[in-house]
Amino acid sequence: MIYSVDKKDIEIGISACLIGEKVRFDASNKPSHFCIKEFSEHVSYKSFCPEVAVGLPIPRPTIRQIKRDDVIHVSQKDGSGDVTEALKAYGKKIASMTKSLSGYIFCAKSPSCGMERVKVYSPEGNSLPSKGVGAFAKEIMDANPLLPCEENGRLNDPLLRENFVARVFAYKHWQTVVESGLTKHKLTTFHSQYKYTVMSHDLIAYKELGQLLARADLPLDEVAAQYILGLMTALKIIATRKKHANTLDHIQGYFSKHLQANERQELCEQIDAYREGLIPLMAPLTLIKHYLLNHPKDYLTKQAYLSPYPDKLRLRYAY
């Protein structure tokens, strides 16, 4: 299986408050049920609280992002206790130490850990457009542009949750291949396993990645760098029902000649019902997996698209 690795080998960075550590300004936490009860069965966590790490006490006065002369500062609301540079320095330090991470889950809206839409204020305390990025989170993401990142609040959305988890397992697979010593053959094999995954997210990227691997004028390291950037960028795009249905149609074509007329009709009806929003994605996928047991196709069996992560997560039952 694509995801057959020990949970200890899949390390996810996470805001400490999300897994129950009482490190927030009011000595509370902000536990995420998904992170603690579900995802933790398949990954291990490396937790961080940058505010505590730079010396702020528990409990502590709240801090916020304040825009002064077009520069964002992180301090108490009266401007005192500025920790902007300390948070940035800590972010750079952790970023350099966590290249082995396969994903990161940040605490939303935090002036230190928010990925996006963090509240920003004027020096007078007036609310400005919420376009801030947490000072710590920015350093982590800037240093690791391939790293799958998400916020706890967005993980409540079934589509965003599934997308993040799929990216984590795909990225971990890539890390494992690279650690084993990347070769042209390994890169080509990796791509062959993710063809239908990419197709379900971005058809243009699907074609471009294939063309990239066909080039013989580029050194392997350059091809690999362009490839994984293109793949992870494509996987950020949320796959729609239309794209999934198109992918399922392509998969069906591989073994439809081996099916009886009633079996072909049943699969077509399942795909159409999914396309129309009547059933979840797991329904036609389950039927395809059943037919693959009876009519094995090695190429299809190895497709990450069919089993991108442990089935126990049940992420494809919700849409």
PDB file of N, CA, C and O in Angstrom, residues 39 75 77 82 108 134 175 182 202 236 276 291:
ATOM      1  N   PHE A  39      -6.660  11.574  13.551  1.00  0.00           N
ATOM      2  CA  PHE A  39      -5.413  11.635  12.787  1.00  0.00           C
ATOM      3  C   PHE A  39      -4.238  11.064  13.583  1.00  0.00           C
ATOM      4  O   PHE A  39      -3.304  10.505  13.017  1.00  0.00           O
ATOM      5  N   SER A  75       2.826  42.479  19.245  1.00  0.00           N
ATOM      6  CA  SER A  75       3.046  42.996  20.597  1.00  0.00           C
ATOM      7  C   SER A  75       1.721  43.034  21.346  1.00  0.00           C
ATOM      8  O   SER A  75       0.672  42.642  20.815  1.00  0.00           O
ATOM      9  N   LYS A  77      -1.490  45.075  22.926  1.00  0.00           N
ATOM     10  CA  LYS A  77      -2.291  46.047  22.182  1.00  0.00           C
ATOM     11  C   LYS A  77      -1.826  47.490  22.354  1.00  0.00           C
ATOM     12  O   LYS A  77      -2.089  48.332  21.489  1.00  0.00           O
ATOM     13  N   ASP A  82       7.044  43.935  22.441  1.00  0.00           N
ATOM     14  CA  ASP A  82       7.164  43.512  21.046  1.00  0.00           C
ATOM     15  C   ASP A  82       7.977  42.215  20.932  1.00  0.00           C
ATOM     16  O   ASP A  82       9.119  42.149  21.392  1.00  0.00           O
ATOM     17  N   ALA A 108      -5.528  28.537  13.953  1.00  0.00           N
ATOM     18  CA  ALA A 108      -6.087  29.632  13.162  1.00  0.00           C
ATOM     19  C   ALA A 108      -6.195  30.928  13.961  1.00  0.00           C
ATOM     20  O   ALA A 108      -6.390  30.915  15.178  1.00  0.00           O
ATOM     21  N   GLY A 134       0.647  34.661  10.635  1.00  0.00           N
ATOM     22  CA  GLY A 134       1.373  34.525  11.889  1.00  0.00           C
ATOM     23  C   GLY A 134       2.882  34.629  11.684  1.00  0.00           C
ATOM     24  O   GLY A 134       3.433  34.041  10.747  1.00  0.00           O
ATOM     25  N   GLN A 175       9.122  11.854   0.257  1.00  0.00           N
ATOM     26  CA  GLN A 175      10.276  11.921   1.150  1.00  0.00           C
ATOM     27  C   GLN A 175      10.956  10.561   1.269  1.00  0.00           C
ATOM     28  O   GLN A 175      12.190  10.469   1.284  1.00  0.00           O
ATOM     29  N   LEU A 182      17.151   8.848  -4.975  1.00  0.00           N
ATOM     30  CA  LEU A 182      16.309   9.062  -6.148  1.00  0.00           C
ATOM     31  C   LEU A 182      17.035   8.704  -7.434  1.00  0.00           C
ATOM     32  O   LEU A 182      18.193   9.055  -7.629  1.00  0.00           O
ATOM     33  N   ASP A 202      -5.942  18.541 -11.173  1.00  0.00           N
ATOM     34  CA  ASP A 202      -5.579  19.546 -12.165  1.00  0.00           C
ATOM     35  C   ASP A 202      -5.113  18.849 -13.442  1.00  0.00           C
ATOM     36  O   ASP A 202      -3.997  18.323 -13.502  1.00  0.00           O
ATOM     37  N   LYS A 236      -2.890  20.973  -4.063  1.00  0.00           N
ATOM     38  CA  LYS A 236      -3.559  21.979  -3.233  1.00  0.00           C
ATOM     39  C   LYS A 236      -4.932  22.337  -3.807  1.00  0.00           C
ATOM     40  O   LYS A 236      -5.814  22.806  -3.079  1.00  0.00           O
ATOM     41  N   GLU A 276     -23.568  13.489  -9.915  1.00  0.00           N
ATOM     42  CA  GLU A 276     -24.765  14.290  -9.635  1.00  0.00           C
ATOM     43  C   GLU A 276     -24.945  14.600  -8.147  1.00  0.00           C
ATOM     44  O   GLU A 276     -25.906  15.261  -7.761  1.00  0.00           O
ATOM     45  N   TYR A 291     -14.146  -4.909  -8.399  1.00  0.00           N
ATOM     46  CA  TYR A 291     -13.904  -5.442  -9.731  1.00  0.00           C
ATOM     47  C   TYR A 291     -12.418  -5.726  -9.954  1.00  0.00           C
ATOM     48  O   TYR A 291     -12.049  -6.649 -10.677  1.00  0.00           O
TER      49      TYR A 291
END
